CSV table of C-alpha atoms in Angstrom, one decimal:
chain,number,residue,atom,x,y,z
S,1,LEU,CA,40.6,213.5,18.9
S,2,ARG,CA,40.2,211.3,22.0
S,3,ALA,CA,40.8,212.3,25.6
S,4,ALA,CA,43.1,210.2,27.8
S,5,PRO,CA,43.3,210.1,31.6
S,6,ILE,CA,45.9,212.2,33.5
S,7,ILE,CA,48.6,210.1,35.1
S,8,ASP,CA,50.3,211.6,38.1
S,9,LEU,CA,53.7,210.1,39.1
S,10,THR,CA,54.8,212.9,41.4
S,11,LEU,CA,55.8,210.7,44.4
S,12,ALA,CA,56.1,207.3,42.7
S,13,ALA,CA,58.3,208.3,39.8
S,14,THR,CA,61.5,206.6,39.0
S,15,PRO,CA,63.3,207.0,35.6
S,16,ALA,CA,62.3,203.5,34.6
S,17,ARG,CA,58.7,203.8,35.7
S,18,TYR,CA,58.3,207.2,34.0
S,19,GLU,CA,59.7,205.9,30.7
S,20,ALA,CA,57.4,202.8,30.9
S,21,VAL,CA,54.3,205.0,31.4
S,22,LEU,CA,55.2,207.2,28.5
S,23,ARG,CA,55.9,204.2,26.2
S,24,GLY,CA,52.6,202.6,27.3
S,25,LEU,CA,50.6,205.8,26.5
S,26,LEU,CA,52.4,206.1,23.1
S,27,ALA,CA,51.4,202.6,22.2
S,28,ALA,CA,47.8,202.8,23.5
S,29,ASP,CA,45.0,202.9,20.9
S,30,PHE,CA,43.0,205.3,23.0
S,31,CYS,CA,45.8,207.9,22.9
S,32,ASP,CA,46.5,210.3,20.0
S,33,ALA,CA,49.3,212.3,21.6
S,34,VAL,CA,51.2,212.5,24.9
S,35,LEU,CA,52.1,215.5,26.9
S,36,ALA,CA,54.8,215.0,29.6
S,37,VAL,CA,54.7,217.6,32.4
S,38,ALA,CA,57.8,217.9,34.6
S,39,GLY,CA,58.2,220.2,37.6
S,40,THR,CA,61.2,221.0,39.6
S,41,SER,CA,62.9,217.8,38.7
S,42,ALA,CA,63.4,219.2,35.2
S,43,GLN,CA,65.5,222.0,36.7
S,44,PHE,CA,67.4,220.1,39.4
S,45,HIS,CA,67.2,216.3,38.5
S,46,PRO,CA,66.8,216.0,34.8
S,47,GLN,CA,67.7,212.3,34.9
S,48,LEU,CA,64.5,211.6,36.7
S,49,ALA,CA,62.0,213.0,34.1
S,50,VAL,CA,63.7,214.7,31.2
S,51,GLN,CA,66.0,211.9,30.1
S,52,PRO,CA,63.1,209.3,30.2
S,53,ILE,CA,61.1,211.6,27.9
S,54,ALA,CA,64.0,211.7,25.4
S,55,ARG,CA,64.4,207.9,25.5
S,56,ALA,CA,60.6,207.3,25.0
S,57,ALA,CA,60.5,209.7,22.1
S,58,ALA,CA,63.3,208.0,20.2
S,59,ASP,CA,61.0,205.5,18.5
S,60,ALA,CA,57.6,207.1,19.1
S,61,ARG,CA,55.1,207.1,16.3
S,62,LYS,CA,52.8,209.6,18.0
S,63,PRO,CA,53.4,213.2,19.0
S,64,LEU,CA,55.2,213.6,22.4
S,65,ALA,CA,55.6,217.0,23.8
S,66,ALA,CA,56.9,218.3,27.1
S,67,PHE,CA,56.0,221.2,29.4
S,68,LEU,CA,58.6,222.2,32.0
S,69,ALA,CA,57.7,224.4,35.0
S,70,PRO,CA,59.4,226.2,36.5
S,71,GLN,CA,61.7,227.1,33.6
S,72,ALA,CA,64.6,224.7,33.1
S,73,ASP,CA,66.9,226.0,30.4
S,74,ALA,CA,69.3,223.0,30.4
S,75,SER,CA,66.4,220.5,30.1
S,76,LEU,CA,64.8,222.6,27.4
S,77,ALA,CA,68.0,222.5,25.4
S,78,LEU,CA,68.4,218.8,26.0
S,79,LEU,CA,64.9,218.1,24.6
S,80,ALA,CA,65.4,220.5,21.7
S,81,ALA,CA,68.6,218.6,20.7
S,82,GLU,CA,66.5,215.4,20.6
S,83,GLY,CA,63.9,217.0,18.4
S,84,ILE,CA,61.2,217.1,21.1
S,85,ALA,CA,58.9,220.0,21.3
S,86,ALA,CA,59.2,221.5,24.8
S,87,PHE,CA,57.4,224.5,26.2
S,88,ARG,CA,57.9,227.1,28.9
S,89,THR,CA,54.2,228.2,29.2
S,90,PRO,CA,51.0,226.1,29.3
S,91,GLU,CA,49.3,228.4,26.8
S,92,ALA,CA,52.0,227.9,24.1
S,93,CYS,CA,52.0,224.2,24.7
S,94,ALA,CA,48.2,223.9,24.4
S,95,ASP,CA,48.1,226.0,21.2
S,96,ALA,CA,50.9,224.0,19.6
S,97,LEU,CA,49.3,220.7,20.3
S,98,ALA,CA,45.8,221.8,19.2
S,99,ASN,CA,47.3,223.2,15.9
S,100,PHE,CA,49.3,220.0,15.3
S,101,LEU,CA,46.4,217.7,15.9
S,102,HIS,CA,44.0,219.7,13.7
S,103,TRP,CA,46.5,220.1,10.9
S,104,GLN,CA,45.4,219.1,7.4
S,105,PRO,CA,47.7,218.6,4.4
S,106,PRO,CA,47.9,221.4,1.7
S,107,ARG,CA,45.6,221.1,-1.3
S,108,HIS,CA,48.0,221.6,-4.1
S,109,ALA,CA,45.9,219.8,-6.6
S,110,VAL,CA,42.1,219.9,-5.9
S,111,LYS,CA,40.2,217.3,-7.8
S,112,SER,CA,36.8,217.4,-6.1
S,113,GLN,CA,34.2,220.1,-7.0
S,114,GLU,CA,31.9,219.3,-4.1
S,115,GLY,CA,30.1,222.3,-2.8
S,116,ARG,CA,30.0,224.3,-6.0
S,117,ALA,CA,26.9,226.5,-6.0
S,118,SER,CA,24.3,225.0,-8.4
S,119,SER,CA,24.1,228.4,-10.2
S,120,GLY,CA,27.8,228.7,-10.6
S,121,GLN,CA,29.9,227.7,-13.6
S,122,LEU,CA,33.7,227.7,-13.6
S,123,PRO,CA,35.0,230.0,-16.3
S,124,GLU,CA,36.4,228.1,-19.3
S,125,GLU,CA,38.1,231.0,-21.1
S,126,ALA,CA,41.3,232.7,-20.1
S,127,LEU,CA,41.0,235.2,-17.3
S,128,PRO,CA,42.2,238.7,-17.7
S,129,THR,CA,45.8,239.4,-16.8
S,130,SER,CA,44.6,241.9,-14.2
S,131,PHE,CA,41.3,242.8,-12.7
S,132,THR,CA,39.2,245.9,-12.1
S,133,GLU,CA,36.4,245.7,-9.6
S,134,ALA,CA,33.9,245.2,-12.5
S,135,SER,CA,35.8,242.2,-13.9
S,136,ALA,CA,36.2,240.8,-10.3
S,137,LEU,CA,32.5,241.0,-9.8
S,138,GLN,CA,31.9,239.3,-13.1
S,139,LEU,CA,34.2,236.4,-12.0
S,140,PHE,CA,32.4,236.0,-8.7
S,141,ALA,CA,29.0,236.0,-10.5
S,142,ARG,CA,30.1,233.2,-12.8
S,143,LEU,CA,31.2,231.2,-9.8
S,144,GLY,CA,27.7,231.5,-8.3
S,145,VAL,CA,28.0,234.5,-5.9
S,146,PRO,CA,25.1,237.0,-6.3
S,147,VAL,CA,26.5,240.5,-7.2
S,148,VAL,CA,25.0,243.9,-7.1
S,149,ALA,CA,23.3,245.4,-10.2
S,150,HIS,CA,26.0,247.6,-11.8
S,151,ALA,CA,27.1,249.3,-15.0
S,152,ILE,CA,30.3,250.8,-16.3
S,153,ALA,CA,30.1,254.5,-17.3
S,154,TYR,CA,32.7,256.3,-19.4
S,155,ALA,CA,33.8,259.9,-19.9
S,156,PRO,CA,32.7,262.4,-20.9
S,157,HIS,CA,29.1,262.0,-19.8
S,158,PHE,CA,29.3,258.9,-17.6
S,159,ALA,CA,25.9,257.8,-18.7
S,160,HIS,CA,24.2,254.7,-17.1
S,161,ASP,CA,20.8,253.2,-17.0
S,162,LEU,CA,20.5,252.3,-13.3
S,163,ALA,CA,17.7,253.7,-11.1
S,164,TYR,CA,18.7,256.1,-8.4
S,165,PRO,CA,20.0,256.1,-5.7
S,166,VAL,CA,23.4,254.7,-6.8
S,167,ALA,CA,27.0,254.5,-5.7
S,168,ALA,CA,29.9,255.5,-8.0
S,169,LYS,CA,33.4,254.0,-7.7
S,170,VAL,CA,36.5,254.8,-9.7
S,171,LEU,CA,37.4,252.0,-12.1
S,172,SER,CA,41.2,251.5,-12.2
S,173,LYS,CA,43.5,248.5,-12.1
S,174,ASP,CA,46.0,250.8,-10.3
S,175,ILE,CA,43.8,251.4,-7.3
S,176,ALA,CA,43.1,248.3,-5.1
S,177,HIS,CA,41.6,250.2,-2.2
S,178,LYS,CA,39.3,252.8,-3.5
S,179,THR,CA,38.1,254.2,-0.2
S,180,GLU,CA,41.6,255.3,0.9
S,181,ALA,CA,42.1,257.0,-2.5
S,182,GLY,CA,38.8,258.9,-2.3
S,183,GLY,CA,37.4,256.8,-5.2
S,184,VAL,CA,33.9,256.1,-3.8
S,185,ALA,CA,30.8,258.3,-3.8
S,186,LEU,CA,27.7,256.8,-2.0
S,187,GLY,CA,24.0,257.6,-1.9
S,188,LEU,CA,23.7,259.7,-5.1
S,189,VAL,CA,20.0,260.3,-5.4
S,190,SER,CA,19.7,262.1,-8.7
S,191,GLU,CA,21.5,262.8,-12.0
S,192,GLU,CA,22.7,266.1,-10.7
S,193,ALA,CA,24.1,264.5,-7.5
S,194,TYR,CA,25.7,261.8,-9.5
S,195,GLN,CA,27.5,264.1,-11.9
S,196,THR,CA,28.7,266.2,-9.0
S,197,GLY,CA,29.8,263.2,-7.0
S,198,VAL,CA,31.7,261.7,-10.0
S,199,SER,CA,33.5,265.0,-10.6
S,200,SER,CA,34.5,265.4,-7.0
S,201,MET,CA,35.6,261.7,-6.8
S,202,HIS,CA,37.9,262.1,-9.8
S,203,SER,CA,39.5,265.2,-8.2
S,204,ARG,CA,40.2,263.3,-5.0
S,205,VAL,CA,41.7,260.3,-6.9
S,206,ARG,CA,43.9,262.5,-9.0
S,207,THR,CA,45.2,264.2,-5.9
S,208,HIS,CA,45.8,260.9,-4.0
S,209,THR,CA,47.1,258.8,-6.9
S,210,PRO,CA,48.0,261.1,-9.8
S,211,THR,CA,49.5,258.3,-12.0
S,212,ALA,CA,46.5,256.0,-11.8
S,213,ARG,CA,45.0,255.0,-15.1
S,214,ILE,CA,41.2,255.6,-14.8
S,215,GLU,CA,39.1,253.5,-17.1
S,216,GLY,CA,35.7,254.8,-16.1
S,217,VAL,CA,33.2,254.7,-13.3
S,218,LEU,CA,31.6,251.6,-11.8
S,219,VAL,CA,28.0,252.6,-11.0
S,220,GLN,CA,26.1,250.3,-8.6
S,221,ALA,CA,22.6,250.1,-7.1
S,222,MET,CA,22.6,251.1,-3.4
S,223,VAL,CA,22.0,248.0,-1.2
S,224,LYS,CA,21.2,248.0,2.5
S,225,GLY,CA,21.6,244.7,4.3
S,226,LEU,CA,21.1,243.3,7.8
S,227,ALA,CA,24.9,242.6,8.1
S,228,GLU,CA,28.1,243.0,6.2
S,229,VAL,CA,30.4,240.0,5.7
S,230,ILE,CA,33.9,239.8,4.3
S,231,LEU,CA,35.0,236.8,2.1
S,232,GLY,CA,38.7,236.3,1.5
S,233,TYR,CA,40.7,233.9,-0.6
S,234,ARG,CA,44.4,233.3,-0.6
S,235,HIS,CA,46.7,230.7,-2.3
S,236,ASP,CA,49.4,230.3,0.3
S,237,PRO,CA,52.6,228.6,-1.1
S,238,MET,CA,53.0,226.6,2.1
S,239,VAL,CA,49.4,225.8,3.0
S,240,GLY,CA,47.6,225.9,-0.4
S,241,PRO,CA,44.3,227.6,-1.2
S,242,THR,CA,42.4,228.9,1.8
S,243,VAL,CA,39.0,230.7,2.2
S,244,MET,CA,38.0,233.1,5.0
S,245,VAL,CA,34.7,234.5,6.1
S,246,GLY,CA,34.1,237.1,8.9
S,247,MET,CA,32.4,240.2,9.9
S,248,GLY,CA,33.0,242.8,7.1
S,249,GLY,CA,32.8,246.5,6.3
S,250,VAL,CA,35.4,249.2,6.9
S,251,LEU,CA,36.2,247.7,10.4
S,252,ALA,CA,36.8,244.2,9.2
S,253,GLU,CA,40.5,244.3,10.2
S,254,ILE,CA,39.6,245.6,13.7
S,255,TYR,CA,37.0,242.9,14.4
S,256,GLN,CA,39.1,239.9,13.4
S,257,ASP,CA,36.0,237.8,13.9
S,258,VAL,CA,36.8,235.2,11.2
S,259,ALA,CA,36.7,231.5,10.3
S,260,LEU,CA,39.3,229.9,8.0
S,261,ARG,CA,39.3,226.6,6.0
S,262,LEU,CA,41.3,225.0,3.2
S,263,ALA,CA,39.5,225.7,-0.1
S,264,PRO,CA,37.2,224.7,-1.7
S,265,VAL,CA,34.5,224.1,1.0
S,266,SER,CA,31.1,222.5,0.7
S,267,VAL,CA,27.9,224.3,1.8
S,268,ALA,CA,27.9,222.2,4.9
S,269,ASP,CA,31.5,223.3,5.7
S,270,ALA,CA,30.5,226.9,5.1
S,271,HIS,CA,27.7,226.6,7.6
S,272,ASP,CA,30.3,225.3,10.1
S,273,MET,CA,32.4,228.4,9.4
S,274,LEU,CA,29.5,230.7,9.9
S,275,ALA,CA,28.7,229.1,13.3
S,276,GLU,CA,32.2,230.2,14.5
S,277,ILE,CA,31.6,233.9,13.8
S,278,LYS,CA,30.2,235.6,16.9
S,279,GLY,CA,29.2,238.8,15.1
S,280,LEU,CA,26.7,236.9,13.0
S,281,ALA,CA,24.5,236.6,16.1
S,282,ILE,CA,22.9,239.8,14.8
S,283,VAL,CA,21.3,237.9,11.9
S,284,ARG,CA,20.6,234.7,13.8
S,285,GLY,CA,17.6,236.3,15.6
S,286,TYR,CA,19.5,237.6,18.6
S,287,ARG,CA,17.1,239.6,20.8
S,288,ASN,CA,14.4,239.5,18.1
S,289,LEU,CA,16.6,241.2,15.5
S,290,PRO,CA,15.6,240.3,11.9
S,291,ARG,CA,17.0,237.0,10.6
S,292,GLY,CA,19.4,237.0,7.7
S,293,ASP,CA,19.6,234.4,5.0
S,294,LEU,CA,22.4,232.2,6.4
S,295,ASP,CA,21.6,229.5,3.8
S,296,ALA,CA,22.3,231.9,1.0
S,297,LEU,CA,25.4,233.1,2.8
S,298,ALA,CA,26.7,229.6,3.1
S,299,ARG,CA,26.1,228.9,-0.6
S,300,ALA,CA,28.0,232.1,-1.4
S,301,VAL,CA,31.0,231.1,0.7
S,302,ALA,CA,31.1,227.7,-1.0
S,303,ALA,CA,30.8,229.3,-4.5
S,304,PHE,CA,33.5,231.8,-3.7
S,305,SER,CA,35.8,229.1,-2.5
S,306,GLN,CA,35.7,227.5,-6.0
S,307,LEU,CA,38.4,230.0,-6.9
S,308,ALA,CA,40.7,227.1,-5.9
S,309,LEU,CA,39.3,225.0,-8.7
S,310,LEU,CA,40.1,227.4,-11.6
S,311,PRO,CA,42.5,225.6,-14.0
S,312,GLY,CA,46.1,226.3,-12.9
S,313,GLN,CA,44.8,228.1,-9.8
S,314,PRO,CA,45.7,231.5,-11.3
S,315,VAL,CA,44.2,233.6,-8.5
S,316,MET,CA,46.6,234.5,-5.7
S,317,GLU,CA,44.2,236.6,-3.6
S,318,ALA,CA,40.6,237.7,-3.8
S,319,GLU,CA,38.2,239.5,-1.5
S,320,ILE,CA,34.5,240.5,-1.3
S,321,ASN,CA,34.0,243.2,1.3
S,322,PRO,CA,31.2,243.7,1.9
S,323,LEU,CA,28.9,240.9,1.0
S,324,MET,CA,25.6,242.1,2.2
S,325,VAL,CA,23.4,239.7,4.1
S,326,LEU,CA,19.7,240.3,3.4
S,327,ALA,CA,16.5,238.8,4.8
S,328,ASP,CA,16.3,236.9,1.5
S,329,GLY,CA,19.6,236.3,-0.2
S,330,VAL,CA,23.0,237.9,-0.2
S,331,VAL,CA,24.7,240.3,-2.6
S,332,ALA,CA,28.4,241.2,-3.2
S,333,VAL,CA,28.9,245.0,-3.6
S,334,ASP,CA,32.7,245.2,-3.6
S,335,GLY,CA,35.3,242.8,-5.1
S,336,LEU,CA,39.0,242.5,-5.6
S,337,VAL,CA,41.0,239.9,-7.4
S,338,LEU,CA,44.8,239.6,-7.6
S,339,ARG,CA,46.3,237.2,-10.1
S,340,ARG,CA,49.6,235.4,-9.5
S,341,GLY,CA,52.5,237.6,-10.7
S,342,ASN,CA,50.6,240.8,-10.3
S,343,SER,CA,51.7,243.5,-7.8
S,344,SER,CA,48.3,245.2,-7.7
S,345,ALA,CA,44.7,244.3,-8.4
């Protein structure tokens, strides 16, 4: 995007001169778009500025927008009738132009596999029709995202072979958000604490979601990182596959500190995304805080984005929250996958 000079015709404007300037800018190779700003003439003398905008836009091959101040409803209606974007506020005008000029076409059919993590391998066999957290983590691991050590424990004894402390999570395709359902028990430091925690967790889940089909318990090693990150994927019918990265944890929706790209992304693209996230300052060495492994994080973002390359693009939505950023590496400790046509994960 190239910047062009501001041309002020306030005192010298005539309809013919105004139209000529607009046409000249629209034809110039140094100009990507033209914004026409009209003041009181738009309200009281539309023939001086608004009608020339409409004439210049008739055969324009570049974006031409208008900002009218003060508000001039008749001129706004005139421009709208001609299919010209006209705005009442400078903020809306700037946002619209920026979004238009940075727009990229949807990726309905992705052919390139650039950026796939070297350790990842796209699954060749059919995916399950619906996912538990365990099968979601399995898919992420096969794409190249490091995942927490875990095991599935079944009733009646819920035995596992992981070292304590552990976390226990209810395993059910009917429960997408386990925390809200009471389906998580953290920091279980012994077998006794584990059995008590699992029993209490089942009671909470049965009270919250009595019809949920519980398949077992997902037992995970406890992981403490330097920061928590959220990765999100969505296949939007209008935009195509997109990937998101931002500050994660239980407050992810409050922070709204995220970066978005069309998927898949390369490792270099992922680094650019990370640079946009203010909260990651805490792992960039801010005020001598410990540095996190941002290279590993970028590789994980790129690997996760390969969901867009699965044959037939069967995944509608997916999420890792949190992905723990460590001093050496990253690890996913919670995952969700929603297939197309499913109403729950």
